[in-house]
Amino acid sequence: GMFGIIASLVFVGMQVKQTDVIASVEGQDNAVQRHFDMLSLMTEHADVWQRGCAGEDLGAVERAQFAKIFIIYTNNNFAGWRRLEVSGYRQSKSEYNINGYAANLHRYPGMAIAFRSSKEWDKLGFGDNLGPTFEKYYSLIAERVKELEEIEPNPKYGVEWCGRS
């Protein structure tokens, strides 16, 4: 009887581990697909995306396109950061997402403008308290942008790299 119970517990443990591995792989597959979809959208609207990143004047429809791509970029980055924060997937550091996002804000004036505008909308649209998770995310980004301003006071990067993360 005791041997049967032990064998059962070992089997359940193996099933739980296998389920965790499958869930991790599926989560990674979903992240890769979201990233591919975002890059496809940036490519499909490359002219608007690049001019928006550079801070050039855009027409009303172009501003809406840029804003929607920016929101997708932001949400994708946040989801990646959060996934790494929670799971510690492959010992990856969640700072990777923060650094990439902050670099885009620092290097591309249109991204910084969109970020400030989006945060202002969030504050007025959702209220002052976005919750501790978003507050931490935004705080880490702000800290990294300040560091980059000291490290790289006059960034000069081609807009083809805008949105890289």
Backbone as CSV, one residue per row, in Angstrom:
resi,resn,N_x,N_y,N_z,CA_x,CA_y,CA_z,C_x,C_y,C_z
1,GLY,0.796,-1.198,0.000,0.000,0.000,0.000,0.842,1.267,0.000
2,MET,1.879,1.266,0.853,2.727,2.448,0.962,3.466,2.705,-0.356
3,PHE,3.906,1.605,-0.978,4.614,1.735,-2.263,3.689,2.349,-3.316
4,GLY,2.423,1.963,-3.319,1.445,2.508,-4.264,1.238,4.001,-4.065
5,ILE,1.172,4.436,-2.809,0.993,5.865,-2.498,2.214,6.653,-2.960
6,ILE,3.394,6.148,-2.694,4.632,6.835,-3.096,4.707,6.913,-4.620
7,ALA,4.398,5.799,-5.279,4.422,5.798,-6.749,3.416,6.797,-7.298
8,SER,2.244,6.884,-6.686,1.217,7.843,-7.102,1.714,9.271,-6.955
9,LEU,2.323,9.580,-5.837,2.839,10.934,-5.598,3.946,11.287,-6.587
10,VAL,4.823,10.353,-6.888,5.881,10.589,-7.867,5.266,10.863,-9.233
11,PHE,4.253,10.060,-9.597,3.591,10.247,-10.880,2.924,11.616,-10.959
12,VAL,2.225,12.032,-9.918,1.572,13.343,-9.877,2.622,14.450,-9.997
13,GLY,3.728,14.295,-9.291,4.811,15.290,-9.371,5.353,15.417,-10.783
14,MET,5.509,14.294,-11.456,5.996,14.320,-12.836,4.983,15.000,-13.755
15,GLN,3.697,14.748,-13.538,2.658,15.384,-14.343,2.645,16.894,-14.129
16,VAL,2.780,17.341,-12.890,2.799,18.768,-12.585,3.986,19.433,-13.275
17,LYS,5.141,18.802,-13.195,6.333,19.360,-13.842,6.132,19.434,-15.355
18,GLN,5.583,18.402,-15.948,5.338,18.386,-17.388,4.336,19.478,-17.769
19,THR,3.301,19.660,-16.969,2.303,20.706,-17.215,2.958,22.082,-17.157
20,ASP,3.845,22.304,-16.189,4.552,23.581,-16.075,5.417,23.843,-17.301
21,VAL,6.108,22.825,-17.778,6.968,22.975,-18.962,6.119,23.315,-20.182
22,ILE,5.013,22.611,-20.357,4.121,22.867,-21.497,3.570,24.289,-21.427
23,ALA,3.143,24.725,-20.261,2.614,26.081,-20.097,3.680,27.122,-20.406
24,SER,4.910,26.871,-19.986,6.004,27.798,-20.259,6.275,27.900,-21.753
25,VAL,6.294,26.774,-22.432,6.527,26.770,-23.879,5.387,27.478,-24.605
26,GLU,4.161,27.211,-24.204,3.015,27.869,-24.827,3.059,29.375,-24.589
27,GLY,3.429,29.782,-23.401,3.560,31.212,-23.099,4.622,31.863,-23.963
28,GLN,5.736,31.176,-24.148,6.809,31.706,-24.989,6.351,31.788,-26.441
29,ASP,5.638,30.766,-26.903,5.104,30.796,-28.270,4.168,31.987,-28.465
30,ASN,3.305,32.237,-27.475,2.392,33.382,-27.554,3.162,34.691,-27.602
31,ALA,4.217,34.798,-26.809,5.026,36.018,-26.791,5.704,36.234,-28.140
32,VAL,6.226,35.172,-28.713,6.869,35.276,-30.027,5.852,35.715,-31.072
33,GLN,4.650,35.165,-31.033,3.614,35.543,-31.997,3.208,37.005,-31.827
34,ARG,3.038,37.448,-30.588,2.698,38.864,-30.340,3.800,39.781,-30.867
35,HIS,5.054,39.392,-30.651,6.176,40.202,-31.121,6.195,40.241,-32.653
36,PHE,5.982,39.110,-33.282,5.927,39.052,-34.741,4.797,39.932,-35.271
37,ASP,3.624,39.857,-34.651,2.486,40.681,-35.076,2.806,42.169,-34.956
38,MET,3.469,42.541,-33.854,3.848,43.945,-33.656,4.828,44.388,-34.739
39,LEU,5.852,43.586,-35.004,6.831,43.941,-36.037,6.179,44.008,-37.409
40,SER,5.235,43.144,-37.679,4.515,43.180,-38.954,3.743,44.483,-39.100
41,LEU,3.105,44.922,-38.031,2.364,46.179,-38.055,3.309,47.364,-38.263
42,MET,4.448,47.344,-37.580,5.446,48.409,-37.757,5.959,48.436,-39.196
43,THR,6.116,47.269,-39.787,6.597,47.181,-41.164,5.522,47.636,-42.141
44,GLU,4.311,47.212,-41.911,3.192,47.585,-42.786,2.999,49.099,-42.828
45,HIS,3.252,49.751,-41.714,3.099,51.211,-41.615,4.456,51.859,-41.321
46,ALA,5.497,51.388,-41.998,6.871,51.830,-41.711,7.042,53.337,-41.847
47,ASP,6.446,53.936,-42.866,6.601,55.377,-43.058,6.035,56.147,-41.870
48,VAL,4.833,55.802,-41.471,4.191,56.482,-40.330,4.968,56.185,-39.047
49,TRP,5.349,54.926,-38.854,6.068,54.546,-37.633,7.387,55.304,-37.529
50,GLN,8.159,55.334,-38.596,9.471,55.984,-38.539,9.348,57.499,-38.397
51,ARG,8.417,58.110,-39.119,8.240,59.565,-38.978,7.706,59.905,-37.594
52,GLY,6.825,59.062,-37.067,6.308,59.276,-35.716,7.406,59.158,-34.681
53,CYS,8.255,58.155,-34.823,9.379,57.979,-33.894,10.301,59.187,-33.908
54,ALA,10.522,59.720,-35.106,11.415,60.870,-35.257,10.793,62.159,-34.729
55,GLY,9.500,62.137,-34.450,8.832,63.338,-33.947,8.407,64.280,-35.055
56,GLU,8.335,63.784,-36.296,7.903,64.616,-37.421,6.396,64.838,-37.353
57,ASP,5.945,65.885,-38.033,4.516,66.172,-38.076,3.783,65.060,-38.821
58,LEU,2.675,64.640,-38.259,1.836,63.623,-38.870,0.426,64.171,-39.007
59,GLY,-0.271,63.737,-40.058,-1.672,64.098,-40.203,-2.504,63.374,-39.152
60,ALA,-3.783,63.703,-39.088,-4.658,63.129,-38.061,-4.716,61.597,-38.149
61,VAL,-4.882,61.063,-39.335,-4.958,59.605,-39.496,-3.616,58.975,-39.150
62,GLU,-2.525,59.598,-39.573,-1.185,59.078,-39.270,-0.910,59.103,-37.767
63,ARG,-1.336,60.170,-37.091,-1.165,60.239,-35.640,-1.906,59.096,-34.962
64,ALA,-3.117,58.804,-35.446,-3.896,57.697,-34.881,-3.189,56.368,-35.136
65,GLN,-2.651,56.174,-36.338,-1.920,54.943,-36.642,-0.694,54.812,-35.747
66,PHE,0.077,55.883,-35.640,1.271,55.846,-34.802,0.907,55.545,-33.350
67,ALA,-0.150,56.191,-32.851,-0.570,55.984,-31.463,-0.971,54.536,-31.221
68,LYS,-1.688,53.939,-32.162,-2.119,52.547,-31.979,-0.930,51.595,-32.014
69,ILE,0.017,51.824,-32.910,1.216,50.988,-32.940,2.012,51.188,-31.656
70,PHE,2.098,52.421,-31.192,2.793,52.714,-29.939,2.153,51.960,-28.770
71,ILE,0.825,51.939,-28.722,0.120,51.229,-27.647,0.440,49.736,-27.711
72,ILE,0.439,49.178,-28.901,0.768,47.755,-29.056,2.208,47.508,-28.611
73,TYR,3.125,48.400,-29.016,4.527,48.272,-28.606,4.638,48.318,-27.075
74,THR,3.959,49.270,-26.471,4.006,49.434,-25.014,3.415,48.209,-24.313
75,ASN,2.251,47.766,-24.765,1.614,46.606,-24.135,2.457,45.349,-24.300
76,ASN,3.055,45.183,-25.461,3.907,44.026,-25.713,5.129,44.061,-24.787
77,ASN,5.719,45.243,-24.652,6.882,45.377,-23.777,6.499,45.126,-22.322
78,PHE,5.378,45.703,-21.901,4.926,45.509,-20.526,4.671,44.022,-20.253
79,ALA,4.003,43.350,-21.187,3.703,41.922,-21.003,4.994,41.107,-20.891
80,GLY,5.989,41.446,-21.711,7.271,40.752,-21.629,7.957,41.000,-20.305
81,TRP,7.946,42.249,-19.862,8.549,42.597,-18.568,7.845,41.839,-17.445
82,ARG,6.532,41.862,-17.475,5.754,41.227,-16.410,5.986,39.715,-16.391
83,ARG,6.038,39.104,-17.580,6.277,37.665,-17.667,7.617,37.307,-17.029
84,LEU,8.649,38.099,-17.317,9.965,37.831,-16.737,9.987,38.128,-15.241
85,GLU,9.275,39.157,-14.827,9.186,39.492,-13.399,8.580,38.343,-12.612
86,VAL,7.510,37.789,-13.135,6.760,36.756,-12.418,7.434,35.400,-12.521
87,SER,7.901,35.047,-13.703,8.376,33.685,-13.929,9.880,33.505,-13.787
88,GLY,10.639,34.571,-14.028,12.083,34.416,-14.049,12.519,33.473,-15.156
89,TYR,11.767,33.445,-16.244,11.997,32.522,-17.362,13.466,32.481,-17.759
90,ARG,14.043,31.306,-17.703,15.436,31.051,-18.104,16.422,32.009,-17.431
91,GLN,16.117,32.403,-16.213,16.969,33.312,-15.459,17.156,34.662,-16.164
92,SER,16.240,34.975,-17.072,16.310,36.254,-17.780,15.985,37.376,-16.814
93,LYS,16.556,38.488,-17.051,16.320,39.658,-16.207,15.231,40.522,-16.829
94,SER,14.291,40.969,-16.010,13.214,41.809,-16.520,13.727,43.184,-16.926
95,GLU,14.958,43.537,-16.508,15.535,44.832,-16.890,15.728,44.920,-18.399
96,TYR,15.829,43.786,-19.061,15.995,43.764,-20.513,14.881,44.567,-21.176
97,ASN,13.638,44.320,-20.770,12.503,45.044,-21.333,12.525,46.518,-20.950
98,ILE,12.883,46.796,-19.719,12.956,48.183,-19.257,14.029,48.938,-20.047
99,ASN,15.197,48.344,-20.191,16.298,49.006,-20.897,15.949,49.299,-22.347
100,GLY,15.360,48.329,-23.037,14.998,48.527,-24.436,13.943,49.601,-24.607
101,TYR,12.947,49.581,-23.755,11.875,50.569,-23.843,12.415,51.969,-23.546
102,ALA,13.194,52.070,-22.475,13.768,53.368,-22.098,14.694,53.897,-23.193
103,ALA,15.461,53.011,-23.830,16.353,53.439,-24.914,15.545,54.049,-26.053
104,ASN,14.407,53.457,-26.370,13.554,54.016,-27.423,13.003,55.382,-27.030
105,LEU,12.603,55.536,-25.787,12.098,56.843,-25.330,13.200,57.889,-25.372
106,HIS,14.391,57.488,-25.005,15.522,58.415,-24.950,16.010,58.801,-26.355
107,ARG,16.031,57.864,-27.265,16.644,58.077,-28.573,15.699,58.644,-29.629
108,TYR,14.397,58.498,-29.427,13.444,58.916,-30.452,12.419,59.876,-29.850
109,PRO,12.486,61.145,-30.243,11.622,62.159,-29.620,10.130,61.873,-29.755
110,GLY,9.708,61.304,-30.876,8.294,60.991,-31.050,7.814,59.925,-30.086
111,MET,8.703,58.987,-29.761,8.347,57.958,-28.777,8.160,58.589,-27.403
112,ALA,9.058,59.507,-27.057,8.957,60.176,-25.752,7.671,60.999,-25.662
113,ILE,7.326,61.670,-26.748,6.087,62.461,-26.771,4.878,61.544,-26.609
114,ALA,4.864,60.446,-27.345,3.748,59.499,-27.257,3.650,58.913,-25.848
115,PHE,4.788,58.615,-25.256,4.805,58.056,-23.900,4.190,59.037,-22.907
116,ARG,4.644,60.284,-22.953,4.099,61.290,-22.022,2.602,61.495,-22.247
117,SER,2.199,61.568,-23.505,0.787,61.760,-23.820,-0.054,60.581,-23.348
118,SER,0.449,59.376,-23.575,-0.260,58.172,-23.151,-0.379,58.107,-21.630
119,LYS,0.715,58.444,-20.930,0.672,58.433,-19.460,-0.314,59.471,-18.940
120,GLU,-0.351,60.642,-19.581,-1.293,61.686,-19.158,-2.730,61.212,-19.381
121,TRP,-2.969,60.573,-20.525,-4.299,60.040,-20.787,-4.659,59.003,-19.735
122,ASP,-3.712,58.098,-19.436,-3.956,57.075,-18.419,-4.318,57.703,-17.080
123,LYS,-3.564,58.734,-16.714,-3.794,59.388,-15.417,-5.197,59.988,-15.362
124,LEU,-5.588,60.669,-16.422,-6.910,61.294,-16.441,-8.013,60.279,-16.737
125,GLY,-7.698,59.294,-17.558,-8.702,58.303,-17.948,-8.935,57.224,-16.917
126,PHE,-7.866,56.814,-16.223,-7.974,55.715,-15.264,-7.832,56.166,-13.820
127,GLY,-7.416,57.385,-13.594,-7.207,57.872,-12.238,-5.734,57.856,-11.875
128,ASP,-5.427,58.464,-10.763,-4.029,58.616,-10.341,-3.334,57.301,-10.031
129,ASN,-4.063,56.334,-9.517,-3.419,55.107,-9.076,-3.634,53.996,-10.099
130,LEU,-2.596,53.698,-10.872,-2.669,52.617,-11.856,-2.369,51.265,-11.222
131,GLY,-2.002,51.273,-9.966,-1.676,50.036,-9.268,-0.175,49.862,-9.160
132,PRO,0.253,49.061,-8.208,1.685,48.924,-7.932,2.496,48.322,-9.087
133,THR,1.894,47.441,-9.871,2.637,46.818,-10.969,2.982,47.846,-12.034
134,PHE,1.989,48.628,-12.468,2.249,49.662,-13.476,3.151,50.755,-12.918
135,GLU,2.930,51.107,-11.661,3.769,52.143,-11.046,5.234,51.706,-11.041
136,LYS,5.494,50.456,-10.704,6.864,49.940,-10.695,7.445,49.979,-12.099
137,TYR,6.678,49.523,-13.073,7.119,49.505,-14.476,7.502,50.914,-14.935
138,TYR,6.601,51.861,-14.728,6.867,53.241,-15.154,8.027,53.864,-14.381
139,SER,8.143,53.530,-13.114,9.243,54.057,-12.301,10.593,53.540,-12.797
140,LEU,10.659,52.251,-13.110,11.907,51.674,-13.632,12.284,52.292,-14.979
141,ILE,11.291,52.538,-15.807,11.550,53.179,-17.106,12.092,54.586,-16.891
142,ALA,11.454,55.355,-16.015,11.896,56.738,-15.752,13.330,56.757,-15.227
143,GLU,13.657,55.841,-14.317,15.030,55.768,-13.785,16.034,55.476,-14.891
144,ARG,15.685,54.543,-15.770,16.616,54.170,-16.839,16.772,55.295,-17.851
145,VAL,15.703,56.011,-18.158,15.797,57.149,-19.086,16.755,58.196,-18.515
146,LYS,16.662,58.466,-17.217,17.582,59.423,-16.584,19.028,58.964,-16.699
147,GLU,19.260,57.680,-16.487,20.620,57.140,-16.627,21.120,57.312,-18.066
148,LEU,20.252,57.029,-19.025,20.645,57.136,-20.435,20.940,58.586,-20.826
149,GLU,20.223,59.525,-20.229,20.483,60.943,-20.514,21.893,61.330,-20.092
150,GLU,22.384,60.726,-19.010,23.749,60.989,-18.561,24.776,60.236,-19.406
151,ILE,24.489,58.996,-19.728,25.409,58.165,-20.497,25.522,58.639,-21.938
152,GLU,24.396,59.022,-22.505,24.297,59.325,-23.931,23.528,60.643,-24.103
153,PRO,24.197,61.790,-23.872,23.464,63.060,-23.888,22.893,63.453,-25.256
154,ASN,23.520,63.039,-26.334,23.049,63.399,-27.680,22.915,62.160,-28.555
155,PRO,21.887,61.375,-28.310,21.765,60.133,-29.082,21.497,60.401,-30.554
156,LYS,22.122,59.607,-31.388,21.915,59.729,-32.829,21.797,58.317,-33.404
157,TYR,20.564,57.911,-33.607,20.293,56.586,-34.149,19.302,56.730,-35.289
158,GLY,19.460,55.911,-36.290,18.511,55.917,-37.386,17.151,55.422,-36.918
159,VAL,16.086,55.990,-37.501,14.745,55.616,-37.069,14.384,54.168,-37.421
160,GLU,15.194,53.532,-38.251,14.915,52.125,-38.569,15.030,51.227,-37.334
161,TRP,15.692,51.727,-36.287,15.833,50.946,-35.052,14.760,51.249,-34.033
162,CYS,13.910,52.209,-34.317,12.866,52.584,-33.375,11.912,51.401,-33.154
163,GLY,11.662,51.113,-31.898,10.785,50.020,-31.533,11.517,48.720,-31.272
164,ARG,12.819,48.756,-31.444,13.593,47.540,-31.164,13.574,47.287,-29.665
165,SER,13.366,46.054,-29.319,13.384,45.721,-27.891,13.821,44.292,-27.713
